[in-house]
C-alpha positions as a printed Julia matrix, in Angstrom:
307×3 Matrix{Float64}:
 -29.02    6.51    2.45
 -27.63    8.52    5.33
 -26.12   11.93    3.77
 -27.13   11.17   -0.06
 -27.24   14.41   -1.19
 -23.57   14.91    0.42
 -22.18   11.64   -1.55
 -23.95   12.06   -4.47
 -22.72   15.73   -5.13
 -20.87   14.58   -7.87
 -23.47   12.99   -9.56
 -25.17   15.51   -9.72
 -23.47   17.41  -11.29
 -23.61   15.0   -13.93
 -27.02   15.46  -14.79
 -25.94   18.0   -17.85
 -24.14   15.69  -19.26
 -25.36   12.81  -21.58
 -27.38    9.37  -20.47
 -23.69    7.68  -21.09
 -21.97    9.82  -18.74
 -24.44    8.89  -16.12
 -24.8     5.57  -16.83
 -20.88    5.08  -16.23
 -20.92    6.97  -13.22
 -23.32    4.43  -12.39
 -21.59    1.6   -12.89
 -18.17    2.42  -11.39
 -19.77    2.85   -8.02
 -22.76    0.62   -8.03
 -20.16   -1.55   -5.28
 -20.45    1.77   -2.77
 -24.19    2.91   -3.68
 -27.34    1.44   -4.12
 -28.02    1.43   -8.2
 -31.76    2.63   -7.94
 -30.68    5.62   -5.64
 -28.51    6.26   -8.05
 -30.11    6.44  -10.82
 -33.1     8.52   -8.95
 -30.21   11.16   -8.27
 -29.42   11.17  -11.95
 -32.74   11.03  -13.48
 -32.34    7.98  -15.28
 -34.55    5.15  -15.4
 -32.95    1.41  -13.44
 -33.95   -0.18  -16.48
 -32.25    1.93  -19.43
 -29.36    1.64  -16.99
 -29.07   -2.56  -17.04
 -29.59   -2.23  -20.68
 -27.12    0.15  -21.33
 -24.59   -2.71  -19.55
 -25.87   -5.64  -21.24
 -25.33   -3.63  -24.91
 -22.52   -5.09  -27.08
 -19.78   -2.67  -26.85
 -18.08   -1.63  -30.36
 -14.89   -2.69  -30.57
 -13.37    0.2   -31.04
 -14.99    1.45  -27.98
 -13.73   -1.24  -26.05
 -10.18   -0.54  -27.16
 -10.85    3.47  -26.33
 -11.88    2.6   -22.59
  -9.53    0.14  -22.26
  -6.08    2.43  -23.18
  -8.36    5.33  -21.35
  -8.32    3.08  -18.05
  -4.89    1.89  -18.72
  -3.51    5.58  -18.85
  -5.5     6.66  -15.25
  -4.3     3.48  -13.39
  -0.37    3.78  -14.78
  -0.7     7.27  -13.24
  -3.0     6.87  -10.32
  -0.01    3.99   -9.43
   3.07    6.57  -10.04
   3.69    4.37  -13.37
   4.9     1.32  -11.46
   2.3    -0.82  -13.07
   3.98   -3.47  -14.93
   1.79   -5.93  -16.94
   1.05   -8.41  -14.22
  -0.36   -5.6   -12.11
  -2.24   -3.92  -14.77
  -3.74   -7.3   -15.72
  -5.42   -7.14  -12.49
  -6.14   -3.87  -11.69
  -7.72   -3.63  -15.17
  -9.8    -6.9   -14.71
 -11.07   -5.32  -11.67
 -12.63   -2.37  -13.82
 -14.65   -5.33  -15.39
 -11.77   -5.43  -18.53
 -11.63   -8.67  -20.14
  -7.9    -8.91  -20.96
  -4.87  -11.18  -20.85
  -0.72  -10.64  -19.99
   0.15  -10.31  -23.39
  -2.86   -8.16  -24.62
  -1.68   -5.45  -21.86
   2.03   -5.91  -23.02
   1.16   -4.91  -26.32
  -1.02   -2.24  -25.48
   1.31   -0.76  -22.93
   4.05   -0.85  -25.19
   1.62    0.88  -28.42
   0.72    3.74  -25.41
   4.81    4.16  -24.3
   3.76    3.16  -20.6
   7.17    2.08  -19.07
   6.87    1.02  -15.64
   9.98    2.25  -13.29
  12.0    -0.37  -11.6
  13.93   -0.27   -8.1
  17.6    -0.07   -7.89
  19.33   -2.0    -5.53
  20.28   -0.72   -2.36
  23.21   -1.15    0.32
  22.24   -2.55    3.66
  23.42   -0.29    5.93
  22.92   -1.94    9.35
  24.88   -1.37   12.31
  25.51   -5.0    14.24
  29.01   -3.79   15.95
  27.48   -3.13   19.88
  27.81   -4.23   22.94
  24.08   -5.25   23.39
  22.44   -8.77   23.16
  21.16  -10.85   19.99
  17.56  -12.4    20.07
  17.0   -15.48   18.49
  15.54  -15.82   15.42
  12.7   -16.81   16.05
  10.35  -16.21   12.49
  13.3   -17.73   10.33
  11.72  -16.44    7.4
   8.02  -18.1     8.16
   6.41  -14.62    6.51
   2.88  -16.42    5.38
   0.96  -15.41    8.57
  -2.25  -15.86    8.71
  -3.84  -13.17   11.58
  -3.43   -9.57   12.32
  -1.18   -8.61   15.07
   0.84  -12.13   15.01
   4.33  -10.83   13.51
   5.51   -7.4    13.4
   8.75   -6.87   11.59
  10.27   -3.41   11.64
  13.16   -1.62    9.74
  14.82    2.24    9.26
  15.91    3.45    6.06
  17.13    7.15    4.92
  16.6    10.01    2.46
  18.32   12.84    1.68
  17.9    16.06    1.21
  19.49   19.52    0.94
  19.76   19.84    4.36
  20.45   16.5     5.38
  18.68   13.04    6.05
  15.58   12.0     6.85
  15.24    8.94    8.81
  12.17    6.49    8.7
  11.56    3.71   11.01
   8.33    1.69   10.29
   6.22   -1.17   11.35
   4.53   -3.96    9.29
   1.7    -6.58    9.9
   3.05   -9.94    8.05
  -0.57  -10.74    7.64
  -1.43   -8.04    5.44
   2.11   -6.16    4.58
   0.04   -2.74    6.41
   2.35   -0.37    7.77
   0.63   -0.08   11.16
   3.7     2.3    12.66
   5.68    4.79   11.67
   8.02    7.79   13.3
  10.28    9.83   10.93
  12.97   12.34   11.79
  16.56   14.05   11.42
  18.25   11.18   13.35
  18.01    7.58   13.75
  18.38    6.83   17.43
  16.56    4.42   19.76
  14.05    6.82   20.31
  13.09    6.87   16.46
  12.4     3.28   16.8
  10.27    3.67   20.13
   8.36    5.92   18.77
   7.28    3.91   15.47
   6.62    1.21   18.12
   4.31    3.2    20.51
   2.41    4.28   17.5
   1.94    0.4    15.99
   1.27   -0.54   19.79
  -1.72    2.22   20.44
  -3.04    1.95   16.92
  -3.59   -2.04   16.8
  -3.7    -2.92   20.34
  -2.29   -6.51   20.21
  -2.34   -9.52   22.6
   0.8   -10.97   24.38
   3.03  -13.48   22.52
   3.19  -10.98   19.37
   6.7   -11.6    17.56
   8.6    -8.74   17.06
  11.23   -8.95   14.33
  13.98   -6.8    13.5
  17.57   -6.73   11.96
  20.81   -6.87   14.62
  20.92   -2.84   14.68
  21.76   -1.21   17.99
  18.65    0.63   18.45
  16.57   -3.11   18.06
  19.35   -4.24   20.44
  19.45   -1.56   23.08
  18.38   -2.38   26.94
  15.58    0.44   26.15
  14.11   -0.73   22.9
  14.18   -4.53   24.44
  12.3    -2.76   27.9
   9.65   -1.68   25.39
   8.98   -4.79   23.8
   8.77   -7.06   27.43
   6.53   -4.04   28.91
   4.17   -4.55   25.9
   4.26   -7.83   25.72
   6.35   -8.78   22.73
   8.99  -11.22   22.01
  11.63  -10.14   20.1
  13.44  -12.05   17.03
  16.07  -10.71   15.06
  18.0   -11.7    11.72
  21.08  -13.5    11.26
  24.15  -11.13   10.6
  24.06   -9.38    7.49
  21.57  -11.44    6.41
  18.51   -9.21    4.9
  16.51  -11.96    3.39
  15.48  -12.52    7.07
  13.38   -9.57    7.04
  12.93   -9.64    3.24
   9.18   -8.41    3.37
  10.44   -4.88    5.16
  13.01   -4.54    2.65
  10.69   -5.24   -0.14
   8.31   -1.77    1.43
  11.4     0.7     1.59
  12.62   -0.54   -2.04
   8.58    0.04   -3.39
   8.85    3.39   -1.2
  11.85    4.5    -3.33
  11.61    3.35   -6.53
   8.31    4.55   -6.68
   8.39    8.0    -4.69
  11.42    9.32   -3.55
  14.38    8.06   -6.49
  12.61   10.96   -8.38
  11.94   13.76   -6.32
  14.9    15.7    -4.85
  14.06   17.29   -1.51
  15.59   20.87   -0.8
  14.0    20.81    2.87
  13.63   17.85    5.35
   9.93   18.79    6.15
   9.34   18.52    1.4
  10.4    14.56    2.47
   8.9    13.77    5.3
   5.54   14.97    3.46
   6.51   12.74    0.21
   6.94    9.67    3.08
   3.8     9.86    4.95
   2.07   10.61    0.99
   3.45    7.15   -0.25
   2.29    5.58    3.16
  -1.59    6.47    2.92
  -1.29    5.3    -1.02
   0.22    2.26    0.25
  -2.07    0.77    2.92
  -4.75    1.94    1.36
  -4.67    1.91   -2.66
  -1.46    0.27   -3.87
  -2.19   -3.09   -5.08
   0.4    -6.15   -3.22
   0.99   -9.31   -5.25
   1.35  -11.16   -1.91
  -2.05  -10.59   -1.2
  -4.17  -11.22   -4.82
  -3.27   -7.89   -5.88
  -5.88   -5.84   -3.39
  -4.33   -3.25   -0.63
  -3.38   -3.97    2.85
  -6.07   -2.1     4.29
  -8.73   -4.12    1.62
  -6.98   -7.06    2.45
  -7.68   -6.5     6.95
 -11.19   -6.29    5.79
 -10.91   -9.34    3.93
  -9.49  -10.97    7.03
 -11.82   -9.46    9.53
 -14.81  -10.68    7.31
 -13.19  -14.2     7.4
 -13.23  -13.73   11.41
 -16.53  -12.78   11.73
């Protein structure tokens, strides 16, 4: 394996610890590494190693590991997990449990998941400019990469002012594939999350762009953008925000589980807290939508299904 030594530092420095250490080292990343290399690494033998998996498990054991895992996800996840997510992110540690099993035990361990508030829309639709059609009319199951685009801003505050974030999402796989954040929200705010979704994915003509009626999604420049790169642009009925419902579903996530409790005495404190939230979400937060796997493990899912 190219670089072992390099990827199997920690490992290593496992080998003072017990067989049972190693052996669940092991078996949490036997998906990423080849299980005889590891065990080489480690010193243990590949057969003590199978055995030590096919044992019967106390059940008090089982219990310990399970609350143990139960504790790490609710954090890793910035205790948003209810108990239909931690159902699923636990099965995928190889737990056996149920709904009502993880109810009970999150309730015995005091691990309340946070919920969103809801939030005024706050779009602008009084301008001059012209309406597009809309054309997605709330047809969000997509089934390819770079087919729909919808797109959105929202705000934060701080102590010395807002912060203004204008991002991008693939329908396909909810990813946030561009982003631009800043102390105003003017066209160019808008362009630029656009120039970075356009560079990063590279898509074909005939791409649907949808947005709200906002003046910036409106404006003569924003609308150049879109015919240069080869988009066509749909946007929501009036005050309507169940037209772009999956957008609005990101920025509540984004603030019910970041920003509602953090307060920001600098602008530069939230645009680090943003672009934190948007690495854990593309790559790590589980998405109901999508079986409860990532957006980014959910591309490879769909590239696999390409190829």
């Amino acid at each position: 394996m190219e670089n072992g030594a390099r990827y199997f530092k920690k490992g290593r420095s496992l080998l003072c610890e017990g067989k049972r250490i190693r052996f669940q080292f092991i078996c949490e990343n036997k998906k990423t590494w080849p299980v005889l290399q590891m065990c080489r690494v480690m010193e243990v033998s590949s057969s003590a190693f199978y055995d030590w998996c096919n044992r019967p498990i106390a059940p008090d054991n089982r219990q310990n590991r399970l609350d143990e895992d139960a504790r790490k996800l609710f954090t890793e996840h910035r205790q948003t997990l209810g108990s239909r997510r931690m159902v699923k992110a636990l099965i995928k540690l190889g737990h056996q449990v149920g709904r009502f099993k993880v109810r009970r035990m999150m309730a015995r361990l005091g691990l309340i998941a946070r919920y969103p508030k809801k939030f005024k829309v706050t779009t602008d639709s009084a301008h001059h400019y012209g309406i597009a059609p809309n054309i997605l009319d709330r047809q969000f199951d997509v089934n390819q990469p770079n087919q729909v685009w919808t797109t959105d801003i929202t705000c934060v505050w701080t102590l010395q002012g807002w912060v203004y974030l204008a991002a991008i999402m693939d329908l396909s796989n909810r990813q946030i594939v561009g982003w631009a954040i800043d102390d105003h929200m003017r066209t160019e705010l808008c362009v630029k999350a656009l120039q970075m979704a356009y560079w990063r994915r590279k898509p074909g003509k005939g791409l649907i762009h949808h947005s709200d009626r906002g003046s910036q999604y409106a404006s003569d420049k924003y609308r150049k953008h879109l015919r240069t790169m080869g988009m066509q642009a749909s946007m929501s009925g009036k005050g309507d925000c169940w037209d772009n419902a999956p957008t609005e579903r990101f920025f509540r996530s984004l603030k019910y589980e970041q920003l509602n409790y953090q307060s920001f005495r600098t602008k530069s404190e939230a645009k680090l807290s943003i672009l934190d939230y948007l690495a854990y979400y593309n790559s790590k937060r589980p998405h109901s939508k999508l079986g409860y796997v990532s957006p980014m493990e959910y591309e490879q899912i769909e590239l696999a299904d390409v190829a």
